[in-house]
Tab-separated table of C-alpha atoms in Angstrom:
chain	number	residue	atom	x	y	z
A	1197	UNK	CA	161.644	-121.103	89.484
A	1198	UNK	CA	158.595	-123.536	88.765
A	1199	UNK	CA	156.599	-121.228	90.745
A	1200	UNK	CA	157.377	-118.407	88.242
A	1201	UNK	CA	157.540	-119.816	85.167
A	1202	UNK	CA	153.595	-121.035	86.515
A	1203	UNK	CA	152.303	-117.406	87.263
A	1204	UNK	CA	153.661	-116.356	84.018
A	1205	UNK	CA	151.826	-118.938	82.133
A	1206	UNK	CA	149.399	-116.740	80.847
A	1207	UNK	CA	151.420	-114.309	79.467
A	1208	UNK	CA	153.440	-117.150	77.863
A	1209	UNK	CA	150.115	-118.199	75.805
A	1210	UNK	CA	149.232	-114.254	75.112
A	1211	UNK	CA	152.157	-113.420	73.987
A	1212	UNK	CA	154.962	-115.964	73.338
A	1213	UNK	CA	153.442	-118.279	71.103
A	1214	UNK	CA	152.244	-115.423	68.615
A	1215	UNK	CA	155.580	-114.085	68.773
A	1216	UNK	CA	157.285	-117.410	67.414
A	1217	UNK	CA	154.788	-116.606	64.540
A	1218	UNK	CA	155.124	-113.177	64.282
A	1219	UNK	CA	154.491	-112.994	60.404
A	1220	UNK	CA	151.225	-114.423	60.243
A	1221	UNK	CA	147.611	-113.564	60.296
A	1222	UNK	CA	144.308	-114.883	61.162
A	1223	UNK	CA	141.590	-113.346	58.997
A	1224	UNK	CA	143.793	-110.365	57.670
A	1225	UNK	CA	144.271	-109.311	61.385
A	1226	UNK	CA	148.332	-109.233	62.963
A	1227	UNK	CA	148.563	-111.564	65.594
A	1228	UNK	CA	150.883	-109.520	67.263
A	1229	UNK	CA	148.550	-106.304	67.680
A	1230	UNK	CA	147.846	-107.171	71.654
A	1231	UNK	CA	151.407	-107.124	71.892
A	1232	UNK	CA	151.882	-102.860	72.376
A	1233	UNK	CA	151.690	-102.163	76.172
A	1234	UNK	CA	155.036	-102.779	77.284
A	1235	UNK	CA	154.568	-104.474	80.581
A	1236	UNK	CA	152.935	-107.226	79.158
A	1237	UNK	CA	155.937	-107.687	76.604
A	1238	UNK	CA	158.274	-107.740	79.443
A	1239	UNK	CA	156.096	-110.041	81.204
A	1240	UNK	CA	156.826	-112.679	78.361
A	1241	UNK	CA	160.189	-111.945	77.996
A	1242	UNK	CA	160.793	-112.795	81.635
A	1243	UNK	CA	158.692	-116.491	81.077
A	1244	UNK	CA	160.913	-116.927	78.153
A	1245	UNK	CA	164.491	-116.405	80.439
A	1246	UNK	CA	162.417	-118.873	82.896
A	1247	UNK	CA	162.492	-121.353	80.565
A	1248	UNK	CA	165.842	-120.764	79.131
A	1249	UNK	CA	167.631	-120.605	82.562
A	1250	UNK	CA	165.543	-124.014	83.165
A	1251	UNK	CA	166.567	-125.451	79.543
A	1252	UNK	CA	170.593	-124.104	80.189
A	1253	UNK	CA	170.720	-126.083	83.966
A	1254	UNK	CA	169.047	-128.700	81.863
A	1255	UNK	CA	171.886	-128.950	79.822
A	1256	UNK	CA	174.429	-128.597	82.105
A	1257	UNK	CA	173.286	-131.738	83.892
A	1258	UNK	CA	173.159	-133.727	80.361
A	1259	UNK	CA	176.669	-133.023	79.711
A	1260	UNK	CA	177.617	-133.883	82.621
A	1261	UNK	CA	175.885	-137.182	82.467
A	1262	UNK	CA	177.571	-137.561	78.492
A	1263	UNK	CA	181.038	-136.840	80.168
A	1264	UNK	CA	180.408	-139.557	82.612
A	1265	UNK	CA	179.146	-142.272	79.455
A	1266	UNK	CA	182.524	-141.339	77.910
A	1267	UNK	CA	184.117	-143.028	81.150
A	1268	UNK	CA	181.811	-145.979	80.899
A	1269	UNK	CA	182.177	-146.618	76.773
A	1270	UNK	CA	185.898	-146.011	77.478
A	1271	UNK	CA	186.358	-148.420	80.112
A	1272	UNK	CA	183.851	-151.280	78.323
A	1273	UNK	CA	185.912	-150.814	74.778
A	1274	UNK	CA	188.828	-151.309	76.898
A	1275	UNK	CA	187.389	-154.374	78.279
A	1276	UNK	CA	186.706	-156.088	75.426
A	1277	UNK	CA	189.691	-155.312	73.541
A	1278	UNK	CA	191.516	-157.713	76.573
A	1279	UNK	CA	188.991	-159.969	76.007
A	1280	UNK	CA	189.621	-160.022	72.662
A	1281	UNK	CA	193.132	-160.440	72.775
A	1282	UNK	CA	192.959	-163.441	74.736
A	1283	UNK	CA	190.445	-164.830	72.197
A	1284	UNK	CA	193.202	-164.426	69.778
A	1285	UNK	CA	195.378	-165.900	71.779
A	1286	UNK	CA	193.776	-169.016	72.793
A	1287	UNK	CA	192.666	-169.630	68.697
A	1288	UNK	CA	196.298	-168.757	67.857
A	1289	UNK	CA	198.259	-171.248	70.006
A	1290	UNK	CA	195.807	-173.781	70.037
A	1291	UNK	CA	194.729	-173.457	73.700
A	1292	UNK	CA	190.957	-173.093	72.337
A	1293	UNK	CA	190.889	-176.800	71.604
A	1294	UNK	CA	192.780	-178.280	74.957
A	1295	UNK	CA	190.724	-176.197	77.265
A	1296	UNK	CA	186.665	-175.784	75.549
A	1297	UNK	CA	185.440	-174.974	78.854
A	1298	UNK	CA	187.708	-171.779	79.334
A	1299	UNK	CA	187.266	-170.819	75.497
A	1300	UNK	CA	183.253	-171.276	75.761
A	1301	UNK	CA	183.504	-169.037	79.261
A	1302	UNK	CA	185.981	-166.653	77.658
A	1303	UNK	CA	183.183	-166.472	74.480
A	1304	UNK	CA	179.909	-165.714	77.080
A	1305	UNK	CA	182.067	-162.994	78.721
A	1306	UNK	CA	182.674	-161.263	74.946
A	1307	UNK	CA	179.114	-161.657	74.282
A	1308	UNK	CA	177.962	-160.087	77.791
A	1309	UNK	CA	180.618	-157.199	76.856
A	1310	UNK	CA	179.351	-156.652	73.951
A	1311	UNK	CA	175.680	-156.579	74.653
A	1312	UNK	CA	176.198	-154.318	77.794
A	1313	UNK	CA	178.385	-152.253	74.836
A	1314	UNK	CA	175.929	-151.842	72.555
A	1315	UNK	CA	173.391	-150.806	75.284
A	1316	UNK	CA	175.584	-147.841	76.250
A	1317	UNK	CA	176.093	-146.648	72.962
A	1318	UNK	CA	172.252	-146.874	72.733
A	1319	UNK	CA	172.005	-144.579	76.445
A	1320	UNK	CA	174.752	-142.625	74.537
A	1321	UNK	CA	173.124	-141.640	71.458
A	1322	UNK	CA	169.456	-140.679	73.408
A	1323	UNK	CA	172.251	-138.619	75.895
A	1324	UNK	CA	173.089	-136.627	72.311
A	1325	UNK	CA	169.767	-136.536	70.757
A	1326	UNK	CA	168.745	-134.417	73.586
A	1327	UNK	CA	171.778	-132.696	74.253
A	1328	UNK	CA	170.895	-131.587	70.359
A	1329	UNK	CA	167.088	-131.029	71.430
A	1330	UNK	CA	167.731	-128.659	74.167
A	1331	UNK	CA	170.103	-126.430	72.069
A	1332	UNK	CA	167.620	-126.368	69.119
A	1333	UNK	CA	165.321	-125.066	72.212
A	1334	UNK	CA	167.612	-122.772	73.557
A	1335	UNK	CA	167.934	-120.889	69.733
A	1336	UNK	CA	163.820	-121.010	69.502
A	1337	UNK	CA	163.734	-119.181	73.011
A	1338	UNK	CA	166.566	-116.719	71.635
A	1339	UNK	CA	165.240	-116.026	68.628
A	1340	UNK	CA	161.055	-115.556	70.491
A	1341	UNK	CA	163.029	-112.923	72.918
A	1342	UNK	CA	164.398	-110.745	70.099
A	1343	UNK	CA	161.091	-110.604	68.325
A	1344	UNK	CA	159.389	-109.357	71.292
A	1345	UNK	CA	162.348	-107.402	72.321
A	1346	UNK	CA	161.940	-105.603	68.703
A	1347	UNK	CA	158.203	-104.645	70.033
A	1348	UNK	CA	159.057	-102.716	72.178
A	1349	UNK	CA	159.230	-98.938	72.334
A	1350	UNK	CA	162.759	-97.507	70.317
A	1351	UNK	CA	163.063	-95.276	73.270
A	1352	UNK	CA	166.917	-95.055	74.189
A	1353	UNK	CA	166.228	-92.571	77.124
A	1354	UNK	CA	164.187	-94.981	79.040
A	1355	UNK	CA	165.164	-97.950	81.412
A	1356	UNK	CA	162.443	-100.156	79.714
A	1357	UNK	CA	163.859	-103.461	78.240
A	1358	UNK	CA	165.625	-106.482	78.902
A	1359	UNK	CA	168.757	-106.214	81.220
A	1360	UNK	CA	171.673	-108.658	81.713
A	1361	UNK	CA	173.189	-108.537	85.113
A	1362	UNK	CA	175.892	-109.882	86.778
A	1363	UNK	CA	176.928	-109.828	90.809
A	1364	UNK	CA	180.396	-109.500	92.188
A	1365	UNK	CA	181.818	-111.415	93.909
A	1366	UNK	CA	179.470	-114.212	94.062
A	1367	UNK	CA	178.731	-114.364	90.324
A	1368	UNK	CA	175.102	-114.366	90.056
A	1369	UNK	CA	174.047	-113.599	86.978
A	1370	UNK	CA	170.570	-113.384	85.050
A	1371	UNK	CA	168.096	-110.799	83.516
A	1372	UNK	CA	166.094	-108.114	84.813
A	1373	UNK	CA	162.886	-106.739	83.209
A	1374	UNK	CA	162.815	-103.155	83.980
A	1375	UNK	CA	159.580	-101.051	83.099
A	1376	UNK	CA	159.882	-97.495	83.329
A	1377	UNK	CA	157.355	-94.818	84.168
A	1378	UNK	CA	158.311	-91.354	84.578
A	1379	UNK	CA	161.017	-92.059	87.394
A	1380	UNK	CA	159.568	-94.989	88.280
A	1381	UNK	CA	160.927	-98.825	87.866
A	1382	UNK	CA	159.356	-101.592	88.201
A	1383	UNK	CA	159.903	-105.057	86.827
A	1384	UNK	CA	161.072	-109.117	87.329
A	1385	UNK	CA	164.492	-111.433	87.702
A	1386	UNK	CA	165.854	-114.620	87.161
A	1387	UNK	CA	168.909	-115.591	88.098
A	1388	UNK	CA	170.536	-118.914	87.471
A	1389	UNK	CA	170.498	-121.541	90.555
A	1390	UNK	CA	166.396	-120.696	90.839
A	1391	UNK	CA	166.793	-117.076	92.393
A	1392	UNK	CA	163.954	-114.966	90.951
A	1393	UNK	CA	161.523	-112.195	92.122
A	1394	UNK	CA	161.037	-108.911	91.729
A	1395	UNK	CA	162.220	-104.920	91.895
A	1396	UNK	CA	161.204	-101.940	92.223
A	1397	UNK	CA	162.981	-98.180	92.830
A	1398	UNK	CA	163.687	-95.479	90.704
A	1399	UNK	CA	165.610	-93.351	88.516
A	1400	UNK	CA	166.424	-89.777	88.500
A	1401	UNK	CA	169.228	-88.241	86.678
A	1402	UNK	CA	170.690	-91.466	85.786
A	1403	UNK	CA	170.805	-92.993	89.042
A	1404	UNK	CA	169.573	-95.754	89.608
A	1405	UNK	CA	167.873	-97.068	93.140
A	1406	UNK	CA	166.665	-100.661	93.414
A	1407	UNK	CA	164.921	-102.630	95.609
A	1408	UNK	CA	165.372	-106.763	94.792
A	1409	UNK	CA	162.237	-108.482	96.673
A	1410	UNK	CA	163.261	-112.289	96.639
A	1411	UNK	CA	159.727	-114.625	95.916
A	1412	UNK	CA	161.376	-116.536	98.668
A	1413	UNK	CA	163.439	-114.600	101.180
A	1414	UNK	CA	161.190	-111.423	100.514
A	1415	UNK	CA	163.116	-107.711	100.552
A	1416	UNK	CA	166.141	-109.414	100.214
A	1417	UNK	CA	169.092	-106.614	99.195
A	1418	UNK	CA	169.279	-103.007	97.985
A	1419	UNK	CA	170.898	-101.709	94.918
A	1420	UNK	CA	172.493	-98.424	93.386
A	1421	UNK	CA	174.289	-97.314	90.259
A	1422	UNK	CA	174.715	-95.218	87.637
A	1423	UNK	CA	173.267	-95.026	83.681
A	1424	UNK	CA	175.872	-94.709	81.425
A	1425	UNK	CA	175.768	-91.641	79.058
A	1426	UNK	CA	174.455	-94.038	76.133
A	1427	UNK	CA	171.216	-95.304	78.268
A	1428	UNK	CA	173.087	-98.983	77.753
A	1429	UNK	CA	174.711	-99.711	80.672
A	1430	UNK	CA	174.196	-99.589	84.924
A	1431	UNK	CA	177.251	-99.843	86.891
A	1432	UNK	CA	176.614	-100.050	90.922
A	1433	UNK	CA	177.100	-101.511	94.243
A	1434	UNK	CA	174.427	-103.873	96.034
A	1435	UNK	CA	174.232	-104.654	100.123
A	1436	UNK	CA	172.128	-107.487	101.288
A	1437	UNK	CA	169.683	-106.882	103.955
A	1438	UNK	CA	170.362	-110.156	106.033
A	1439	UNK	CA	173.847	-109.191	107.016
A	1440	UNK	CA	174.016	-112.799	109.156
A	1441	UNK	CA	173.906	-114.956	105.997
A	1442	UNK	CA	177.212	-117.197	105.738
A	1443	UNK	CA	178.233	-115.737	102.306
A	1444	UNK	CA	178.904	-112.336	100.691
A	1445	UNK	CA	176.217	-109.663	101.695
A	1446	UNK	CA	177.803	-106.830	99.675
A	1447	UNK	CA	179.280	-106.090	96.387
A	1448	UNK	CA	179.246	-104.488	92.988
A	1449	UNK	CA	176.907	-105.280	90.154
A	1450	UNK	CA	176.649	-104.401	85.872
A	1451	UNK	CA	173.881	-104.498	83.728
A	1452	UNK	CA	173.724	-104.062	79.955
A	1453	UNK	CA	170.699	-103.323	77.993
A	1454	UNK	CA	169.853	-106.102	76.004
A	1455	UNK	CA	170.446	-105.149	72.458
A	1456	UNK	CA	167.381	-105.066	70.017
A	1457	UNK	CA	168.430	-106.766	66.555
A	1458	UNK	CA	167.654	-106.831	63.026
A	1459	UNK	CA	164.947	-109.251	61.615
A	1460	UNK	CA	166.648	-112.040	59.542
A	1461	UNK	CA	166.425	-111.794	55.978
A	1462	UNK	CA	163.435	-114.537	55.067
């Protein structure tokens, strides 16, 4: 995934950052008028679900790690309410003043409590703050995709865009970046857990061949389907090339086109 989101970097600083920007100018001239041959558009699109897919495992792992504090800020507040209660206790019957050595020992343990409490709440508020961060990130990359998504061409008849996919049964699921040429298709993925690469096949008479070429395992499974009548959808089967692999090596597989919306009013 690192390896991806590296050889995209250039496309990233041609054509992401103007698109977070995509109303201004620099000396009366549109910063977004390199952004017209598609494959280049597509190109950024596919650094931008790098970076999302990265920023979503991202935050799986934080919330994991805030579900875990819970247990920890749960089990020290539960701590020192005992400890509190015999505080009270010993100042209530007296005890405090016959025994000074268990009172003072009781007091050091409150105080370590509280200071190891107060530490965690610290580690717990950082945990949010980025938790927070990450989402805010998540939106930016969300909103940078449908601006460049609304660049390209309005052309409902071709395969050319951004596709979401999902694999049955082992429920993969990620983006393609198809380009279409005539009957020709060509383009990226990036599938959560790191898988990414590219394809390549074709198209005629709405159906679809594809050809997934892994940046690891190399040609790496073949798949077929069929457009829907509205240009939005691919329904198909894949078959994985290394039938010896210890997991499914055959299934189905849907894609839908990834809608183009409306600007936001200013």
């Amino acid at each position: 995934m690192r390896g991806l989101r590296g050889a995209l970097l250039v496309c990233v600083l041609a054509a992401v950052v103007p698109a977070a920007g995509l109303a201004q100018e620099d000396g009366g001239r549109d910063l977004t008028q390199g952004l017209t041959r598609p494959e280049t558009i597509l190109a950024a699109l596919t650094a931008l679900e790098v970076d999302r897919e990265l920023e979503e495992q991202a935050l799986v792992k934080d919330l994991n790690r805030l579900a875990t504090w819970r247990y920890r800020r749960d089990e020290l507040l539960e701590r020192l309410r005992s400890l509190y209660g015999q505080q009270d206790l010993l100042f209530n019957t007296g005890d405090a003043r016959s025994d000074p050595e268990g009172a003072a020992s009781l007091e050091r343990r409150i105080l370590e409590a509280e200071a190891l409490l107060g530490a965690v709440g610290h580690e717990g508020r950082a945990l949010r703050e980025r938790i927070d961060d990450r989402r805010d990130r998540m939106e930016l990359l969300a909103r940078r995709s449908d601006e460049l998504l609304a660049l390209l061409p309005e052309d409902v008849d071709s395969l050319t865009g951004l596709w979401d996919v999902r694999f049955v049964p082992t429920g993969e699921h990620g983006a393609f970046s198809l380009y279409q040429s005539g009957t020709l298709l060509s383009g990226e993925y990036v599938l959560g857990g790191g898988w990414h690469g590219s394809v390549q096949g074709t198209v005629v008479d709405g159906r679809v061949f594809l050809e997934r070429i892994d940046s690891v395992k190399g040609r790496f499974a073949d798949m077929t389907g069929r457009l829907s009548s509205d240009g939005q959808t691919i329904r198909g089967t894949w078959q994985e090339r290394d039938l010896t692999a210890n997991r499914a090596s055959e299934g189905s597989w849907i894609a839908t086109k990834r809608a183009r919306r409306a600007p936001e009013a200013p």
